[in-house]
XYZ file of C-alpha atoms in Angstrom:
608
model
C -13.560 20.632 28.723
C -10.655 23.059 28.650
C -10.638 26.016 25.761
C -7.841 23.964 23.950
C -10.160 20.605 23.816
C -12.938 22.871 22.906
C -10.952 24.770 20.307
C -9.459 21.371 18.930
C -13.285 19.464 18.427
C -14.602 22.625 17.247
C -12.174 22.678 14.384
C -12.279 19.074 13.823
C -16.217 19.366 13.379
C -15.815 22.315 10.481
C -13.183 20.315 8.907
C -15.281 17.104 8.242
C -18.391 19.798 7.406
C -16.337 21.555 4.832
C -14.091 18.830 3.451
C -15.139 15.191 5.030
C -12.695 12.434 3.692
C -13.740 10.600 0.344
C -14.485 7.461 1.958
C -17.817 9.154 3.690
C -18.990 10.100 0.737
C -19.023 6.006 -0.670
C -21.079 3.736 -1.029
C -20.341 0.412 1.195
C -19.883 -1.620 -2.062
C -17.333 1.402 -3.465
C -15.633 1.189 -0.220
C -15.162 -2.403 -0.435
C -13.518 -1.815 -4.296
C -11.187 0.972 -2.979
C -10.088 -0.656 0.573
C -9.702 -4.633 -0.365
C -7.338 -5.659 -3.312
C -8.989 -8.998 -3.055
C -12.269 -10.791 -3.646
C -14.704 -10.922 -0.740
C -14.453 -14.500 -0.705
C -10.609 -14.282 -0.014
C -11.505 -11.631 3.194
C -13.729 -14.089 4.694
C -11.494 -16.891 4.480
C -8.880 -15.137 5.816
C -6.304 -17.041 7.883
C -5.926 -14.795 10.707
C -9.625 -14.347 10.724
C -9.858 -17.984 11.265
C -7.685 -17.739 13.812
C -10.431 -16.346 16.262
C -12.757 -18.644 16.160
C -13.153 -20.978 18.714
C -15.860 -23.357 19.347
C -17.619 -21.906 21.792
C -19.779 -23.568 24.408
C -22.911 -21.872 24.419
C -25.454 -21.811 26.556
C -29.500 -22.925 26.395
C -30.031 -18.931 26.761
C -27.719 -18.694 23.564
C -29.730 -20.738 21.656
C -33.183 -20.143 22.631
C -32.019 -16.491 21.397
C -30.519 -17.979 17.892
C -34.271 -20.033 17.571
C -35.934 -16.711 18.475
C -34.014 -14.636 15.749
C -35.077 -16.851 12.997
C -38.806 -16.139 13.925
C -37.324 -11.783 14.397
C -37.749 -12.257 18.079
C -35.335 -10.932 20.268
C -35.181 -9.722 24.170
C -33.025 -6.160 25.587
C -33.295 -4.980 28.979
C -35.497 -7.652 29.521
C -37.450 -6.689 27.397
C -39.201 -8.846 24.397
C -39.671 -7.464 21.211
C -40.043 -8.407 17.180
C -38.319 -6.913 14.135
C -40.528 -6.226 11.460
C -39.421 -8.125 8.007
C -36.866 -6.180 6.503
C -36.171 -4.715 9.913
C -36.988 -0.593 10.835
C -33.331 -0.025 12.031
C -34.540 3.719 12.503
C -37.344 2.595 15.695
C -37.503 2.328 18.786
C -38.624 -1.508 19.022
C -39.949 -0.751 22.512
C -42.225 1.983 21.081
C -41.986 1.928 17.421
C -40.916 5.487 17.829
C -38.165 6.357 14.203
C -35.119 8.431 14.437
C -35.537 10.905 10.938
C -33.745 9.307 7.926
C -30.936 12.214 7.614
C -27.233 12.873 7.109
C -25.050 12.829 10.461
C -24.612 15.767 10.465
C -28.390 17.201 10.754
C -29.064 14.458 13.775
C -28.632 15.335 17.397
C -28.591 11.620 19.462
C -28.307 13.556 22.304
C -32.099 14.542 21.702
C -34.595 13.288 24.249
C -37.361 13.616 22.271
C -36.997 11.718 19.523
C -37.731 8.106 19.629
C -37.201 7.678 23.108
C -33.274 8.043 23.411
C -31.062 6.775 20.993
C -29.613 3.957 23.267
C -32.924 2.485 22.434
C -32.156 1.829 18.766
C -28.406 1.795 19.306
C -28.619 -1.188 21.211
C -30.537 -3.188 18.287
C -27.803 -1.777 15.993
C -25.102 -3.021 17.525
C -26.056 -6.122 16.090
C -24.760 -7.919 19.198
C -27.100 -10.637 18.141
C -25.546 -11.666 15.336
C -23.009 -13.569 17.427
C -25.495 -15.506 19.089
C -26.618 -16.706 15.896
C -22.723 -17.361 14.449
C -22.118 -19.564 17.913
C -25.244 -21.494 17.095
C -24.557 -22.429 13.532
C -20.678 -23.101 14.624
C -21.812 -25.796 17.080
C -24.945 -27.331 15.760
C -23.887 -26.669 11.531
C -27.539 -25.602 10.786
C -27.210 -23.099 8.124
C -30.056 -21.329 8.987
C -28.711 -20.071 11.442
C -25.829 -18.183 9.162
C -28.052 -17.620 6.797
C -29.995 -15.264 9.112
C -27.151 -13.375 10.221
C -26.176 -12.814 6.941
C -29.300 -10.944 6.156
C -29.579 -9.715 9.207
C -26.109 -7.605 8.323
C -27.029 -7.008 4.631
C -30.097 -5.100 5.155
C -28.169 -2.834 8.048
C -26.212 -2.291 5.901
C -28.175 -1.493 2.978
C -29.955 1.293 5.185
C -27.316 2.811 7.427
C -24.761 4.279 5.067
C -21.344 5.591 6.864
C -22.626 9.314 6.239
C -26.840 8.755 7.356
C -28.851 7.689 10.033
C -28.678 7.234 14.060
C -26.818 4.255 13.831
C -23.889 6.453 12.646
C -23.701 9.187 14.963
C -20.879 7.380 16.767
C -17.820 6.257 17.045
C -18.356 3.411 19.895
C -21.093 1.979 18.185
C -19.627 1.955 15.167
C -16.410 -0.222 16.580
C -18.677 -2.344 18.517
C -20.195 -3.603 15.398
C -17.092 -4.173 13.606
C -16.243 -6.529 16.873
C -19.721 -8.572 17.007
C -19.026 -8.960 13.333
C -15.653 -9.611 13.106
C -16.790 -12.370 15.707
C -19.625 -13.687 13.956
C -17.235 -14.126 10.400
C -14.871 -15.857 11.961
C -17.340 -18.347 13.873
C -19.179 -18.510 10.383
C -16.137 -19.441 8.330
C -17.074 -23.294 7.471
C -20.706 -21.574 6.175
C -18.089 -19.281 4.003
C -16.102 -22.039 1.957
C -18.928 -24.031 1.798
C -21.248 -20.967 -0.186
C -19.039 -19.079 -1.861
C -22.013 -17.077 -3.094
C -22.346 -15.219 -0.073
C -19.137 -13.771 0.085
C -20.351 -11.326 -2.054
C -23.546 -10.757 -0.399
C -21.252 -9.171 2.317
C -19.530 -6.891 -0.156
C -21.367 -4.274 1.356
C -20.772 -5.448 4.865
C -16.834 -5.523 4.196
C -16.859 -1.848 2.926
C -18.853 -0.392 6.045
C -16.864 -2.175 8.507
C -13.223 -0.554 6.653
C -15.323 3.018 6.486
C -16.321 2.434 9.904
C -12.656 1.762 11.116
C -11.281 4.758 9.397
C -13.828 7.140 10.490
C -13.276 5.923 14.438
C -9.312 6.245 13.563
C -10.253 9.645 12.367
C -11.877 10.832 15.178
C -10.966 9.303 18.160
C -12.273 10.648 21.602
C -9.838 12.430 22.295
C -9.460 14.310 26.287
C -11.819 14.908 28.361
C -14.355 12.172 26.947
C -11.510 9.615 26.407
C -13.054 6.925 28.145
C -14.249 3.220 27.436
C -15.089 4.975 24.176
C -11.800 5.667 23.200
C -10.583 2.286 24.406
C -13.690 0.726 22.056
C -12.670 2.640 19.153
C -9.572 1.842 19.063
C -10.173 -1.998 20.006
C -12.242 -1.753 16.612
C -9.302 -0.022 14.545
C -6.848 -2.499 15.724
C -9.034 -5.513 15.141
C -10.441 -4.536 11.778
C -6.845 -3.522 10.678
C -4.968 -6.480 12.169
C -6.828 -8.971 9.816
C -8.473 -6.912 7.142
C -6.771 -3.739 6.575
C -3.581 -1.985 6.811
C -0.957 -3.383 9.270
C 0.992 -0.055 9.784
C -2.514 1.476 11.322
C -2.744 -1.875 13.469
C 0.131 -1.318 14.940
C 0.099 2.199 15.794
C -3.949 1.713 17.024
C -2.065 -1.699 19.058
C 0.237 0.790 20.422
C -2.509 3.676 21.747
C -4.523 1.027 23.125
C -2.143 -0.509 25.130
C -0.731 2.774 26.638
C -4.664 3.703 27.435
C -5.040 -0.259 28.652
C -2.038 0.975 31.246
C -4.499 4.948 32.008
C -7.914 3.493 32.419
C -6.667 0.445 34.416
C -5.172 1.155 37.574
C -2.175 -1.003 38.934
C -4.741 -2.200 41.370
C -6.749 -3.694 38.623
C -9.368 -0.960 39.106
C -11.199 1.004 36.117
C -10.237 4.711 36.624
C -14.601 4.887 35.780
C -15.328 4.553 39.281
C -18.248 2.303 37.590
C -17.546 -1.614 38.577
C -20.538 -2.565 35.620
C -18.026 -0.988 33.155
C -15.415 -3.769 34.308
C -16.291 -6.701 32.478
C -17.655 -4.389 29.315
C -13.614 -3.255 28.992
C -12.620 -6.758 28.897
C -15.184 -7.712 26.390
C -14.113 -4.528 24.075
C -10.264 -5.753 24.751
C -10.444 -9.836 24.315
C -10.689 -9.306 20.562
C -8.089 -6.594 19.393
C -5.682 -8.568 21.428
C -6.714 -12.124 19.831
C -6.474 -10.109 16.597
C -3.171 -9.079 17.215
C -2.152 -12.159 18.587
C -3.491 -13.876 15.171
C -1.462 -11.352 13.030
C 2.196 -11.398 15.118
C 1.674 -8.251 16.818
C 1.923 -8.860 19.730
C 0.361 -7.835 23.330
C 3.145 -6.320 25.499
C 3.689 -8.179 28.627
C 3.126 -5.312 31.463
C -0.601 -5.160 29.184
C -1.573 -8.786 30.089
C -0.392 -8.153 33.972
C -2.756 -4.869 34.438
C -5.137 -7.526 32.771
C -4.392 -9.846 34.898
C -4.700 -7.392 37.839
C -8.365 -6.215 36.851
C -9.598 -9.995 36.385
C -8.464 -10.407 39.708
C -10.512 -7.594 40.879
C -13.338 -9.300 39.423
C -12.605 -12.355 41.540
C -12.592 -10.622 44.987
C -15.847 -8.339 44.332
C -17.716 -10.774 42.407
C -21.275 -11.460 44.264
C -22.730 -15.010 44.485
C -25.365 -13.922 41.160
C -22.178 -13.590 39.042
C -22.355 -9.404 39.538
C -20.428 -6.507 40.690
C -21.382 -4.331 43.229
C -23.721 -1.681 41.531
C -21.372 1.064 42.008
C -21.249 3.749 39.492
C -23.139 3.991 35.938
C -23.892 0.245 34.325
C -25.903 -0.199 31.451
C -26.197 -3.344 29.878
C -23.510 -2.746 27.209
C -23.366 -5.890 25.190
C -20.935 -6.880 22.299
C -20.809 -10.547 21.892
C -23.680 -13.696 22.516
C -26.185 -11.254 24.320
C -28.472 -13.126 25.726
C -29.359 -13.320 29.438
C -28.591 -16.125 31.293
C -25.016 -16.080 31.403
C -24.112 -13.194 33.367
C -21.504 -10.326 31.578
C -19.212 -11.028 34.305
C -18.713 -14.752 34.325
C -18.993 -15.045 30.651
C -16.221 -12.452 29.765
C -13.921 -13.234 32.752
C -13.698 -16.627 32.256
C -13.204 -16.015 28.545
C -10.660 -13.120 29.844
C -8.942 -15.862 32.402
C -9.016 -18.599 29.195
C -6.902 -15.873 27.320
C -4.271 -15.225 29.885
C -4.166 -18.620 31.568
C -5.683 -17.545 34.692
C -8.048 -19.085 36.656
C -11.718 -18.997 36.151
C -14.399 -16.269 37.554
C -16.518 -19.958 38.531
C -16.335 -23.362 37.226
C -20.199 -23.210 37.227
C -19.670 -21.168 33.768
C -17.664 -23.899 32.182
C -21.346 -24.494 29.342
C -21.171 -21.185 28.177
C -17.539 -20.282 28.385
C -16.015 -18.281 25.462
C -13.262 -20.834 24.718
C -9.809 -19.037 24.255
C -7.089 -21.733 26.056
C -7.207 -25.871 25.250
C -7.250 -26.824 28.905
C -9.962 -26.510 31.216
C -10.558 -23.469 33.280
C -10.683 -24.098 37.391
C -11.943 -21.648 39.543
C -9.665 -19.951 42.204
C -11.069 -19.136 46.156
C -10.814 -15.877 47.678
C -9.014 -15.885 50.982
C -10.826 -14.319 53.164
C -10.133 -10.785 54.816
C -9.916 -7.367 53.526
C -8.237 -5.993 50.352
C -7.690 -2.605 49.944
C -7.737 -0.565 46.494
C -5.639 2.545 47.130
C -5.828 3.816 43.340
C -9.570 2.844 42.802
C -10.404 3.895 46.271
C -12.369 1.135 47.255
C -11.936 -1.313 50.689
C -14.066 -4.996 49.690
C -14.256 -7.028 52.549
C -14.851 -10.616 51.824
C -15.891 -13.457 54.303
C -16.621 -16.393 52.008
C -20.288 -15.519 50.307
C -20.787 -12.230 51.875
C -18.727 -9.280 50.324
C -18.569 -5.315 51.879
C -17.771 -2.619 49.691
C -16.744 0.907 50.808
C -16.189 3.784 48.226
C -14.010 6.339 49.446
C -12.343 7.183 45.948
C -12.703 10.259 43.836
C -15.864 11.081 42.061
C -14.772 9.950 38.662
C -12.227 10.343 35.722
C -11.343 13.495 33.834
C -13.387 16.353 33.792
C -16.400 15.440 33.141
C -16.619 11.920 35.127
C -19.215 10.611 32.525
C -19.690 7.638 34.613
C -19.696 8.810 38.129
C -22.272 8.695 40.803
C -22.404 11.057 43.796
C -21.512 8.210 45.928
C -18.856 9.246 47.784
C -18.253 7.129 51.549
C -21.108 4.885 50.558
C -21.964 1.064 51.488
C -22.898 -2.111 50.339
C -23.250 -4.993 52.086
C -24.450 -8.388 50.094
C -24.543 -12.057 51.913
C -24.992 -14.886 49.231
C -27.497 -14.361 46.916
C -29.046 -11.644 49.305
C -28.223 -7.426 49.303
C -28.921 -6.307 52.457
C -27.321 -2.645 51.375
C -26.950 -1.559 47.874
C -26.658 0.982 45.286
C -29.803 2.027 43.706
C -28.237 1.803 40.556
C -28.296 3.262 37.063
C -31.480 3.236 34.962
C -31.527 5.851 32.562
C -28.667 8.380 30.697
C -30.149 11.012 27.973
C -33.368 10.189 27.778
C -34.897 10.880 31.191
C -32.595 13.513 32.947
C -34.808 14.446 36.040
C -34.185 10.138 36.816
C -30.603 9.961 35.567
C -30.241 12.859 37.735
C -32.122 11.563 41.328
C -30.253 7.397 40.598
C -26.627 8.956 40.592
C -27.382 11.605 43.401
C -26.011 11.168 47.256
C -29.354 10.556 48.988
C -29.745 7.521 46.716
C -26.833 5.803 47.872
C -26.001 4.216 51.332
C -24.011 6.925 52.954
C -25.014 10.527 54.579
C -26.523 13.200 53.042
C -27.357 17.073 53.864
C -30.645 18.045 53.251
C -31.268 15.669 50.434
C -28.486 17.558 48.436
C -25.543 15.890 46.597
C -22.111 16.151 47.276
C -21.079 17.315 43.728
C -22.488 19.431 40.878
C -24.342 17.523 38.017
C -23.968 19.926 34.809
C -25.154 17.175 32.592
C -26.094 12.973 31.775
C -22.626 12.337 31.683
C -21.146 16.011 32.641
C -20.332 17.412 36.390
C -19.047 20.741 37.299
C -18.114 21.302 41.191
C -17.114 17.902 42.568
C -16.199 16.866 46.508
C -12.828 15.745 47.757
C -12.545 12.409 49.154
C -8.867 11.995 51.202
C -7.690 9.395 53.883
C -7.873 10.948 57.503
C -6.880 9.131 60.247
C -8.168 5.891 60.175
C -11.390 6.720 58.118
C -11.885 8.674 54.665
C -13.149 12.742 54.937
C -15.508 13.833 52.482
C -15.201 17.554 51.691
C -18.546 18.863 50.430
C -18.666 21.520 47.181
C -21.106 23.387 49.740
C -18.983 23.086 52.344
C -20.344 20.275 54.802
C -17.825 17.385 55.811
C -18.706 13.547 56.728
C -15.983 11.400 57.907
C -16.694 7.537 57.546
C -15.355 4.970 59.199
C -16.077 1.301 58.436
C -14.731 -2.087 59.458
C -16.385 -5.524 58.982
C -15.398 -9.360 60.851
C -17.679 -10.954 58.366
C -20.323 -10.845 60.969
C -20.615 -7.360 62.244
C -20.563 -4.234 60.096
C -19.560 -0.967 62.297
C -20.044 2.215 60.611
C -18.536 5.704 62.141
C -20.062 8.879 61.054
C -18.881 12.697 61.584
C -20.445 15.583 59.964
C -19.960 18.946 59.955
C -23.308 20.608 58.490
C -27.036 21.046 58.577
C -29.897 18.337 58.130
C -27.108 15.484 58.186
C -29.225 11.957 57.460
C -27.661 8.758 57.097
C -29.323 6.177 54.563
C -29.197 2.578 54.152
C -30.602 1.487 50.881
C -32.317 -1.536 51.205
C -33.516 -4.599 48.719
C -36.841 -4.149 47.132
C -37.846 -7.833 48.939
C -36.774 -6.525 52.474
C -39.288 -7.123 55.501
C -38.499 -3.867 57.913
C -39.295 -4.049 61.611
C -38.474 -0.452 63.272
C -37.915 0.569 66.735
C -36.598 3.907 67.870
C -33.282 3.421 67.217
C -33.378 -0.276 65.505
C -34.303 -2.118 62.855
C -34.478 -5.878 62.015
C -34.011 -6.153 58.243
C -34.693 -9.580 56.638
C -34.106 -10.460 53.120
C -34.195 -13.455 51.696
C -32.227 -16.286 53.905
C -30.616 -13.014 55.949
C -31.374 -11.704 59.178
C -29.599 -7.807 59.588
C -29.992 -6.126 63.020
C -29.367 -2.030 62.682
C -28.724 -0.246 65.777
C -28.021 3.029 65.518
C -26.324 5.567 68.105
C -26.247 9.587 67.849
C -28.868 9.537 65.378
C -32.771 10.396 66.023
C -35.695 7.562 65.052
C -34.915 5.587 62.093
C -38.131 5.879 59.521
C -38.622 4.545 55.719
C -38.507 7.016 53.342
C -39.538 5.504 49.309
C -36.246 4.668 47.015
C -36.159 2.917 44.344
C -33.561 0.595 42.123
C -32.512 -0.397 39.274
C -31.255 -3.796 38.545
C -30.733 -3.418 34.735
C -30.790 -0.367 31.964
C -34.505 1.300 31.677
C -35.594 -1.081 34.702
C -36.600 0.323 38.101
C -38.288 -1.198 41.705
C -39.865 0.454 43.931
C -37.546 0.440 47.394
C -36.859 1.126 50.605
C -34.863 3.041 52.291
C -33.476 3.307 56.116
C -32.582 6.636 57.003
C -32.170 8.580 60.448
C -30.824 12.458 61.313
C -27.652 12.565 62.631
C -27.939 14.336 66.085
C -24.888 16.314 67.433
C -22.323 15.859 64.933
C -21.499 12.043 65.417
C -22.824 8.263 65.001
C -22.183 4.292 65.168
C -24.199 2.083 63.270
C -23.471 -1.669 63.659
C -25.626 -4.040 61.514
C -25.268 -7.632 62.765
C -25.666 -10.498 60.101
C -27.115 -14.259 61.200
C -28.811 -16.815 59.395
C -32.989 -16.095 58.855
C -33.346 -19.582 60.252
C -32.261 -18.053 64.383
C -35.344 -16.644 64.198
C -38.723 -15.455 62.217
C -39.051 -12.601 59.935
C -42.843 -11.447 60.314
């Protein structure tokens, strides 16, 4: 952060210490009195409100998760767990670890000690869920379904006041609970006029989500941390303002979003992240505010669709035959609406994105669990095949039918501190089908383990060349890095400009069939390193390798390098979820190498 930004937050802190606004210090139910001029009833019911909801087509996942939630059981990262009855918002359901019942201001969620993390109990409090539970009372009309996610959001908010408790220590998770239940009311609107009597049950629920609004208009995050959170934020502002609350603050939160829409989008359809799993998690935080604004006649400006438009498209041309991104950069599971797995985050937001714009759809296979935002049927679009280039991002995808090449050569992240980023510069993947052959290790952990958030986002960890196990940029912090490399086109290939002063230039091309990789280095202890799928059967020679994973056959051959070996790796498919790896590695001997890794069919011969 600069001195300004630092002088700025500094005196924004001491102002809400010494004289926080009057709605922190209310109740939910007094906020509700002093926001609304009208009955809760008459919120709930609104028209624009009702204007978002769409039937939506929900999957089996969907509603095995809706059954589960009567019965308090619910799955995150993969993980089952059970909510006591009333639920311990404060634990970590993993561990049944609390966070301290305290003001905001005394709690640190930062902390690594306490309770795990607080993405741990953040995740529950999202209240993501909720949604899952709306969908399957909007389609089926069992009220016991509503019914639970009406008590569900009483008791939050009957223990999570806007001025106590983890749940409150931000601004992102705030807004992303106003979204999941600005989604779930409008779903639940039949439930509404049909028991008045729980209109006012949600008294409580109005007045957090208004003091929840104003406190992320309040304090937006601002500079050098003004990333997805600042676009979530003010997704939530517009959204809550557009049908509940004040339209002058809609359309001046409409207004900031869009221009950051235009920032943390590139005209290539990129996110400025550098993180691809943060891709489909912006398009979830935008589908609402815009629907919301649609709803109330404010509406989306034209050049904001396009760059929409641009980034679904994106989407299309690096989307993987499981329905995934590349694991490039940070992704961890960050879920607003109908969060259960199955569906993947990708199909089920792009084709609700491409329903919204009148695009085509991610896959037609998606059509049962679509988010339903257009009256006509989605159809799925090919991908030509060939190579598209991403000049902004600073990515080249290569896509030959089911097998897609990815090749980073962009800068380390955004702003200053490049929350997001990975020391990946100049690195690989390679991914035939439903089969990685080279990948990203991936993300696994932020706050709460920092010696593993550290080693998943560091060069050696990533399919390109390292120096003596070093990375090529300074990590200051989880999300903060200091001295960072230089990435620039040279020639015909991409020059990496160490902070310690080494250099790799990269080369790569790719038919669809053969994968040729040119390395120059200018340093010490220069390794190249493949990393490889946890299911991958290795067979080494000196300078070879026959890789076979799943229905893929990959032959390495290496030149200017010394013996290939396995060294351990590991990766991470999904938040707070690791495998033990492998990975391909070799010294780089006298400055320069060629690696070509040839792709056939497992069937032209036997993997031992």
């Amino acid at each position: 952060m600069t001195p300004a930004e630092v002088l700025h937050r500094t005196k924004r802190a001491v102002g809400r210490r010494l004289r926080p606004p009057a709605y922190m210090r209310w109740s939910p139910e007094e906020a509700f009195t002093n926001f609304f001029e009208v009955v809760p009833i008459d919120v709930l019911l609104s028209p624009v409100l009702g204007r978002l909801a769409h039937a939506p087509h929900i999957s089996e996942e969907v509603r095995a998760e809706a059954e589960g939630l009567l019965k308090n059981e619910w799955s995150f990262f993969g993980k089952k767990v059970v909510f006591s009855d009333p639920p311990n918002w404060r634990a970590n359901l993993l561990t049944g670890e609390e966070w301290p019942d305290l003001p905001v201001k005394n709690i640190d969620y930062r902390r690594t000690d306490v309770a795990g993390g607080a993405k741990f109990v953040w995740e529950p409090g999202k209240l993501s869920f909720v949604s899952s539970l709306a969908g399957a009372y909007r389609v089926t009309a069992d009220k016991r379904y509503a019914r639970k996610a009406v008590s569900f959001i009483v008791d939050f908010v009957k223990h999570n006041h806007i001025d106590r408790g983890i749940h409150q220590t931000s601004g992102i998770e705030m807004a992303m609970r106003n979204l999941s239940w600005t989604f779930s009311f409008s779903l639940m609107q039949p439930f509404f006029s049909e028991n008045l009597d729980v209109a006012e049950e949600l008294r409580g629920a109005l007045g957090l989500m208004a003091q929840q609004s104003a406190h992320c208009w309040d304090n937006l995050s601002l500079g050098s941390s003004g990333n997805n959170h600042l676009l979530a934020e003010l997704a939530g502002v517009v959204t809550f303002n557009a049908i509940f609350g004040s339209r002058q603050i809609a359309v001046e939160a409409l207004r900031k979003l869009q221009a950051e829409v235009l920032v943390q989008i590139s005209p290539d359809g990129t996110s400025v992240e550098q993180a691809f799993g943060y891709v489909p998690y912006i398009w979830e935080q935008l589908l609402l505010p815009f629907l919301a604004a649609d709803a109330a006649g404010l509406n989306v400006d034209a050049k904001v669709r396009e760059r929409m438009a641009q980034s679904l498209e994106f989407g299309r041309v690096a989307r993987l035959a499981a329905g995934k991104l590349p694991a490039i950069g940070d992704e961890d599971d960050g879920r607003i609406l109908f969060p259960a797995d199955g569906p993947t985050r990708l199909h089920l937001i792009g084709n609700a994105l491409a329903g919204y714009l009148g695009s085509a759809a991610l896959t037609e296979t998606a059509q049962e669990y679509a988010l339903t935002f257009s009256q006509e049927p989605l159809r799925e679009k090919s991908v030509e095949a060939g190579n598209y280039e991403y000049p902004t991002g600073g990515y080249t995808i290569w896509r030959f039918g089911d097998t897609v090449a990815t090749f980073d050569h962009g800068p380390l992240g955004w702003r200053l501190i490049a929350a997001h980023a990975h020391a990946d510069g100049l690195s690989i993947t390679l991914t035939k089908g439903m089969d990685s052959i080279i990948l990203d290790s991936g993300t696994f952990a932020y706050h709460e383990l920092s010696e593993d958030r550290d080693r998943f986002r560091s060069t050696p960890y990533h399919s390109t060349v390292n120096f003596g196990g070093r990375s090529q940029s300074e990590m200051l912090g989880p999300f903060l890095w200091g001295d960072r490399a230089e990435i620039s086109k040279d020639g015909d290939g991409f020059l990496c400009k160490w902070i310690t002063g080494e250099r790799h230039w990269r080369k790569v091309t790719f038919d669809g069939e053969i994968l040729e990789i040119i390395d120059q280095v200018h340093g010490d202890d220069a390794e190249i390193v493949f990393v490889l799928d946890p299911g991958a059967k290795v067979e080494l020679s000196e300078f070879e390798a026959k890789v076979c994973v799943g229905s893929v056959v990959a032959h390495f051959s290496l030149e200017g390098t010394g013996p290939l070996e396995i060294k351990p790796g590991e990766i991470s498919t999904r938040y707070a979820n690791r495998t033990p790896t492998k990975r391909l590695c070799a010294p780089i001997i006298g400055g320069r190498a060629i690696t070509k890794v040839a792709l056939q069919p497992a069937g032209a011969e036997n993997c031992s």
